[in-house]
mmCIF file of N, CA and C and ligand atoms in Angstrom:
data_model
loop_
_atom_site.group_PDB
_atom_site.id
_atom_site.type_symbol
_atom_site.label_atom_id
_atom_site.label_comp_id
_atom_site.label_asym_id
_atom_site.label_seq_id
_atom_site.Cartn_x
_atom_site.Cartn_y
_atom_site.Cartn_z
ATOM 1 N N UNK A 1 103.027 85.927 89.827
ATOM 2 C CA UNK A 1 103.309 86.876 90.906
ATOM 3 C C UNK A 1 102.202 86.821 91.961
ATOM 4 N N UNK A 2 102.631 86.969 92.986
ATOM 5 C CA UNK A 2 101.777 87.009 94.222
ATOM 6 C C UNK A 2 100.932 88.263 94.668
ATOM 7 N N UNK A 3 99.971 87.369 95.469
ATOM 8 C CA UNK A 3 98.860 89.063 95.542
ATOM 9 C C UNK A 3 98.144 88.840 96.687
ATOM 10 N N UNK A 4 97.846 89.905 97.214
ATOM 11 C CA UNK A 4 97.442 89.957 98.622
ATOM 12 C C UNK A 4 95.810 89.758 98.497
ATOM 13 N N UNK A 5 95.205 88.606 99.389
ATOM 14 C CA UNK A 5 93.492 88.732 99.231
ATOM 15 C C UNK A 5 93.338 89.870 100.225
ATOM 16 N N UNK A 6 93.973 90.154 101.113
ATOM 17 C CA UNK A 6 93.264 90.826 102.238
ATOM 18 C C UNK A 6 94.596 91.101 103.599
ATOM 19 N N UNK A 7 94.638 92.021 104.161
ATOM 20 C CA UNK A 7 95.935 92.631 105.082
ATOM 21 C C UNK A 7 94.865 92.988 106.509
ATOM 22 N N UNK A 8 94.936 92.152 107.577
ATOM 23 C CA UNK A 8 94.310 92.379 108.563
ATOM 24 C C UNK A 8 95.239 93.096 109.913
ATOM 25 N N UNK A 9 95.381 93.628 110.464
ATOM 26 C CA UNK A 9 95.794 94.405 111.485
ATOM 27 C C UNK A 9 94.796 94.169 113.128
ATOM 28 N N UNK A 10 95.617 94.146 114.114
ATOM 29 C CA UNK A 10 94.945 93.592 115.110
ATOM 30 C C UNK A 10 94.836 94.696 115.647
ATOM 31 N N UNK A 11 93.904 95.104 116.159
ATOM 32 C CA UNK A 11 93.258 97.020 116.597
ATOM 33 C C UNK A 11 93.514 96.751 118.092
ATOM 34 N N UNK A 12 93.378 95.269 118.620
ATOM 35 C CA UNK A 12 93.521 95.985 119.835
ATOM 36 C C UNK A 12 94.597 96.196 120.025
ATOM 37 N N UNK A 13 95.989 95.974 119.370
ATOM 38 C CA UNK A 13 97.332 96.039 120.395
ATOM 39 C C UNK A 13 98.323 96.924 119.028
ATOM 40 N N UNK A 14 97.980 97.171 117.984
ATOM 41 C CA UNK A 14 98.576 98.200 117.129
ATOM 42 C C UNK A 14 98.957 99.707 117.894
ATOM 43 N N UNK A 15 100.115 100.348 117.588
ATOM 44 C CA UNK A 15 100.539 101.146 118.113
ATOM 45 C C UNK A 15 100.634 102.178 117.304
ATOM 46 N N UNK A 16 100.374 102.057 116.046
ATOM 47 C CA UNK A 16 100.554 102.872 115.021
ATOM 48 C C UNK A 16 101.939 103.871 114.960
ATOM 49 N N UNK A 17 103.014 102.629 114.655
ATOM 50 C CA UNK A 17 104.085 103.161 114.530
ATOM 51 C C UNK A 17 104.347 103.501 112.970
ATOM 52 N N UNK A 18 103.658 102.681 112.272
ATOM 53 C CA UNK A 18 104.233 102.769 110.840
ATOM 54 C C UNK A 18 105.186 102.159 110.352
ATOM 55 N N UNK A 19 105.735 101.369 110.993
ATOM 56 C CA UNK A 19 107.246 100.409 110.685
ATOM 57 C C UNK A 19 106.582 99.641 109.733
ATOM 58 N N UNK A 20 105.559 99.284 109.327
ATOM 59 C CA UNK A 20 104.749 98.585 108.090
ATOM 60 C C UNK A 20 105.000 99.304 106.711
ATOM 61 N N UNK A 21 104.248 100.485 107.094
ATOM 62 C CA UNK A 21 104.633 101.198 105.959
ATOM 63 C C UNK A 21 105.747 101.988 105.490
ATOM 64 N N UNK A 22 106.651 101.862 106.772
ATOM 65 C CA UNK A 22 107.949 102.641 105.843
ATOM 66 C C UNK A 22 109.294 101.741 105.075
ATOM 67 N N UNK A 23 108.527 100.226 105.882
ATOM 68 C CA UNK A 23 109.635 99.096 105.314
ATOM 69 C C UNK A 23 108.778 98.483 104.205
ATOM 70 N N UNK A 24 107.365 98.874 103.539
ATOM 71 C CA UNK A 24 106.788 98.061 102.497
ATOM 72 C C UNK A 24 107.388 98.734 100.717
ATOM 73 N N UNK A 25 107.516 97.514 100.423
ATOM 74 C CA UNK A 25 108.122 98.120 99.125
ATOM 75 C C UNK A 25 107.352 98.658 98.124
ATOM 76 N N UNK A 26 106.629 98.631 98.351
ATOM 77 C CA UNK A 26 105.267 98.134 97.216
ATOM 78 C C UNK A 26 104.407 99.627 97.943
ATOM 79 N N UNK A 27 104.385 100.150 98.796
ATOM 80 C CA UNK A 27 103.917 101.407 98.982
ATOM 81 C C UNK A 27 102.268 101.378 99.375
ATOM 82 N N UNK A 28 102.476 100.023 100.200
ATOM 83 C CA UNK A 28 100.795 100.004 100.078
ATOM 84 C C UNK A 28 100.125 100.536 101.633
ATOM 85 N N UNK A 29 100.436 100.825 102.427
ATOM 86 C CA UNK A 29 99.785 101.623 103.673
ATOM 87 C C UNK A 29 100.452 103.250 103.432
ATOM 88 N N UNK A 30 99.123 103.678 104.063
ATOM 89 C CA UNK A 30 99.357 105.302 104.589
ATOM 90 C C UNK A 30 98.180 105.457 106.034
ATOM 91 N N UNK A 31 98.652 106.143 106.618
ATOM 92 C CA UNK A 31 98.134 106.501 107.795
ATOM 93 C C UNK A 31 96.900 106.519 107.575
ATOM 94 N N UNK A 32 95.871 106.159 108.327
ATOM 95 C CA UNK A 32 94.676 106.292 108.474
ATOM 96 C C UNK A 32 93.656 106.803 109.455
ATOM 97 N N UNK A 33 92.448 106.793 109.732
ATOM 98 C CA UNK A 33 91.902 107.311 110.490
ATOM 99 C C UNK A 33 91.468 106.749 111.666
ATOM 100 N N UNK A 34 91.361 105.574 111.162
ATOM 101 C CA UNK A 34 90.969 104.300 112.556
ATOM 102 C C UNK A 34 92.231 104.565 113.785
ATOM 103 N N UNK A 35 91.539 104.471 114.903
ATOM 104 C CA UNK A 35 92.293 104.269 116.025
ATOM 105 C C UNK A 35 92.262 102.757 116.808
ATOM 106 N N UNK A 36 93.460 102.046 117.158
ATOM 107 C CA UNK A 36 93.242 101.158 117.826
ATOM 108 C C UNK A 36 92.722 101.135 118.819
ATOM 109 N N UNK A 37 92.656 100.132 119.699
ATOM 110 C CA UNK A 37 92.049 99.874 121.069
ATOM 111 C C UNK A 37 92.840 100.733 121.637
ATOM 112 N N UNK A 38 94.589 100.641 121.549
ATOM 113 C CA UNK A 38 95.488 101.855 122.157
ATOM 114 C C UNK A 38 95.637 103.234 121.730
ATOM 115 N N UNK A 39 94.440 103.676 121.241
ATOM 116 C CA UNK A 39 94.402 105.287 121.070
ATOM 117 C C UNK A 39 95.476 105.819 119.958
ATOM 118 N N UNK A 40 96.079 104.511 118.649
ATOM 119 C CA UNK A 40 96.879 105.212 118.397
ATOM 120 C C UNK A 40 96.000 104.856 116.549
ATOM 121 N N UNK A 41 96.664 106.100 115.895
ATOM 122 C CA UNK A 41 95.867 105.958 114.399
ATOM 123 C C UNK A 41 96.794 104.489 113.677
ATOM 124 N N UNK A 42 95.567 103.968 113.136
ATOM 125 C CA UNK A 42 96.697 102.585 112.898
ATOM 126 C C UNK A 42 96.608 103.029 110.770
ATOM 127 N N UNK A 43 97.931 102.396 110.236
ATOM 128 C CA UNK A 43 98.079 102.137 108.771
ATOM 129 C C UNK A 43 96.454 101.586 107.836
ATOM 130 N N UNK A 44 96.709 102.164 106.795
ATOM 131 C CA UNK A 44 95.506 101.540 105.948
ATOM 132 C C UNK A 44 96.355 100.563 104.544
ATOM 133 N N UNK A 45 95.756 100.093 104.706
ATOM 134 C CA UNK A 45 96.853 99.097 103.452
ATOM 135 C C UNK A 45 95.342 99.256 101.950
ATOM 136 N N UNK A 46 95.770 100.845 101.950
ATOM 137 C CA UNK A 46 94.609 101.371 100.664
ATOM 138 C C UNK A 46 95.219 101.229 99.422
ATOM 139 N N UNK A 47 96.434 100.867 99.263
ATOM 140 C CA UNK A 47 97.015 100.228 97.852
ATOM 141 C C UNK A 47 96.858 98.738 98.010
ATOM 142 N N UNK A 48 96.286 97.856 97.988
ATOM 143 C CA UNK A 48 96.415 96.496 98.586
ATOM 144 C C UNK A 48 96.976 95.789 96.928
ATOM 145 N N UNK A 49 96.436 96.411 95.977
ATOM 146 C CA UNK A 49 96.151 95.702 94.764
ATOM 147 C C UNK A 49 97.612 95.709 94.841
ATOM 148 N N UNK A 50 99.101 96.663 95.226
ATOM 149 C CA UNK A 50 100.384 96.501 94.676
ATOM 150 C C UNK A 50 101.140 95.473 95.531
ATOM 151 N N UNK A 51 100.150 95.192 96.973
ATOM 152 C CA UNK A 51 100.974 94.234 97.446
ATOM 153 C C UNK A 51 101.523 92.772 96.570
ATOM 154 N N UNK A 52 103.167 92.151 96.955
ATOM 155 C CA UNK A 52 103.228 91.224 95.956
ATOM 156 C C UNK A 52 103.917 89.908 97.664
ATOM 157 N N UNK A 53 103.051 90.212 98.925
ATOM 158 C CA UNK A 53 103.119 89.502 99.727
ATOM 159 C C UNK A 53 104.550 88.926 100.150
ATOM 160 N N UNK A 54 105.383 89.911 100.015
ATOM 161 C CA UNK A 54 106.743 89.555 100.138
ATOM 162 C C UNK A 54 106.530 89.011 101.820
ATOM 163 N N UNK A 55 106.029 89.362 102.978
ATOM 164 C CA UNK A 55 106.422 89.295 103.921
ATOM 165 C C UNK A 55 106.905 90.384 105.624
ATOM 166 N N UNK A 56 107.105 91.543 104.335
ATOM 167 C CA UNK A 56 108.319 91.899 105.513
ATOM 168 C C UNK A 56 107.311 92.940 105.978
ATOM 169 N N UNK A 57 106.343 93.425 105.838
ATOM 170 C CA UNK A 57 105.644 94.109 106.689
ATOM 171 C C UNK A 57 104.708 93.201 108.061
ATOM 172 N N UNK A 58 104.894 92.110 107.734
ATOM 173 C CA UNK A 58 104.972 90.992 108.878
ATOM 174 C C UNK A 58 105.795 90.888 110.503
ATOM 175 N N UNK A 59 107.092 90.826 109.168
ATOM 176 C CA UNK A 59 108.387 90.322 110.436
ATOM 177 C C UNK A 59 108.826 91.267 110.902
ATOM 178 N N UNK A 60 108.343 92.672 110.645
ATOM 179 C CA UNK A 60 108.733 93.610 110.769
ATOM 180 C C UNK A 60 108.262 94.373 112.238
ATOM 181 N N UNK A 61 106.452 94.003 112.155
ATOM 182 C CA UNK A 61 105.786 94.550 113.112
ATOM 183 C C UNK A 61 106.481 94.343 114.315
ATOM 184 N N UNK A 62 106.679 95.137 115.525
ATOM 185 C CA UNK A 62 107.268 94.819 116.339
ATOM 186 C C UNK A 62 106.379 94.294 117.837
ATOM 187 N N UNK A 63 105.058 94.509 116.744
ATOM 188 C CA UNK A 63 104.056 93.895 118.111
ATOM 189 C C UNK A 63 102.966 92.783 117.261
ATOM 190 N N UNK A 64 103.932 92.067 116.183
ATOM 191 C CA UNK A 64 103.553 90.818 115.628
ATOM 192 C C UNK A 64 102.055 91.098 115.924
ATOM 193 N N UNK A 65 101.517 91.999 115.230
ATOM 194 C CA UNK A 65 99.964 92.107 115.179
ATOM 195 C C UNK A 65 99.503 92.043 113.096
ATOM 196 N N UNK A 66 99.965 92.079 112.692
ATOM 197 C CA UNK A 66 99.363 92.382 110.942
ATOM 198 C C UNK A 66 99.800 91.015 110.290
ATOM 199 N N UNK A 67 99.050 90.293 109.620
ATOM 200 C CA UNK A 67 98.817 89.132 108.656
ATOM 201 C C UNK A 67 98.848 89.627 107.068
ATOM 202 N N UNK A 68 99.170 88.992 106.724
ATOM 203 C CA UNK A 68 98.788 89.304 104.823
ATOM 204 C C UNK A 68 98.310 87.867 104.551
ATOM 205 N N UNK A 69 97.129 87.739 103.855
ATOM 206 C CA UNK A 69 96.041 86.612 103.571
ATOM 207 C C UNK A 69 96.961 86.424 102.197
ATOM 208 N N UNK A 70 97.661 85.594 101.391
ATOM 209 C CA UNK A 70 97.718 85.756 99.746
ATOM 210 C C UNK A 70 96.195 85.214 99.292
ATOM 211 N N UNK A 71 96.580 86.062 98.173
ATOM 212 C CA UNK A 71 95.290 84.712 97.185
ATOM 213 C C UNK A 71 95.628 84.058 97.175
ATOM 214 N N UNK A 72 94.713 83.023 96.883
ATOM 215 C CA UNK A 72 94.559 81.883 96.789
ATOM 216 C C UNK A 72 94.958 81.540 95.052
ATOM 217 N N UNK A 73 96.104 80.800 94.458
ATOM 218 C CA UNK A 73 96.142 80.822 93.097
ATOM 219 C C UNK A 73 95.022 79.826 92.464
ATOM 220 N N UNK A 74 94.418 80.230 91.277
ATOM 221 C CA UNK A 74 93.596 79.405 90.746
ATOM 222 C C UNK A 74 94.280 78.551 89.450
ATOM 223 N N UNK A 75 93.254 77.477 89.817
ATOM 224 C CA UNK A 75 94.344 76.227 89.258
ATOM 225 C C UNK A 75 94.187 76.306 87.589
ATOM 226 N N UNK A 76 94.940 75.768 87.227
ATOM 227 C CA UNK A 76 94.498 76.117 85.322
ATOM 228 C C UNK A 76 93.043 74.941 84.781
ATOM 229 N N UNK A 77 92.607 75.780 83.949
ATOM 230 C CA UNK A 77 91.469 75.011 83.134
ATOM 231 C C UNK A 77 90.276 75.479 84.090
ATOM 232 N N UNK A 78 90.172 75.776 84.669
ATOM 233 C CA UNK A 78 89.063 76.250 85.580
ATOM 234 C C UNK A 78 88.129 77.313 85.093
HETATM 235 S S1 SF4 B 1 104.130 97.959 112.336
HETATM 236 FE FE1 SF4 B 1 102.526 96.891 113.490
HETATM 237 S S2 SF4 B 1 102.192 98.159 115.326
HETATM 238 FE FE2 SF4 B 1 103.281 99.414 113.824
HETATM 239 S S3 SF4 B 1 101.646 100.496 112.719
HETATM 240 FE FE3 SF4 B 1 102.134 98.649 111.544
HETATM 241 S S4 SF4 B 1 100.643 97.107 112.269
HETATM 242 FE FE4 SF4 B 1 100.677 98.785 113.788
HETATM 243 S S1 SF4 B 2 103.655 91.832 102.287
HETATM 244 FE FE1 SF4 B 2 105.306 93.116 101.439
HETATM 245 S S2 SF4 B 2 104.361 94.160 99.695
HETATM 246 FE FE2 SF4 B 2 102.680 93.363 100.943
HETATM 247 S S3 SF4 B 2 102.100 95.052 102.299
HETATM 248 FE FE3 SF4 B 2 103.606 93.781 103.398
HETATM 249 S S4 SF4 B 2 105.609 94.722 102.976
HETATM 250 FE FE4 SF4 B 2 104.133 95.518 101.463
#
């Protein structure tokens, strides 16, 4: 199963609509305190550990600003 290293959000052009977090399945943003460059409070992706990197809080953004990094899988015998 897949797992998120890290969920970056672009501050300057986030609008803090939340369309991230109300289409994530996995329940991993809630509003936060940070404000973007546009004055608006942007998502915290403070569950990160349940992300399983499906995607759709991606294709979703409507100002194509948020990435999901996966881990990186480690190879066997290592
Ligand atoms: S969907 Fe995009 S613009 Fe809206 S709050 Fe999430 S990251 Fe910000
Ligand atoms: S990739 Fe999927 S599971 Fe991970 S935060 Fe986005 S919507 Fe949620």
């Amino acid at each position: 199963m897949k797992n998120a290293e890290k969920i970056e959000i672009d501050r300057r052009y986030c609008k803090g609509c939340m369309l991230c977090k109300y289409i994530c399945p996995c329940d991993v943003f809630e509003p936060g305190q940070t404000r973007s460059d546009l004055d608006y409070l942007m998502p915290q992706p403070i569950r990160i550990e349940n992300c399983r990197v499906c995607g759709l809080c991606e294709s979703n953004c409507p100002d194509m600003v948020l990435t999901v990094f996966a881990k990186e899988k480690r190879k066997e015998n290592q």
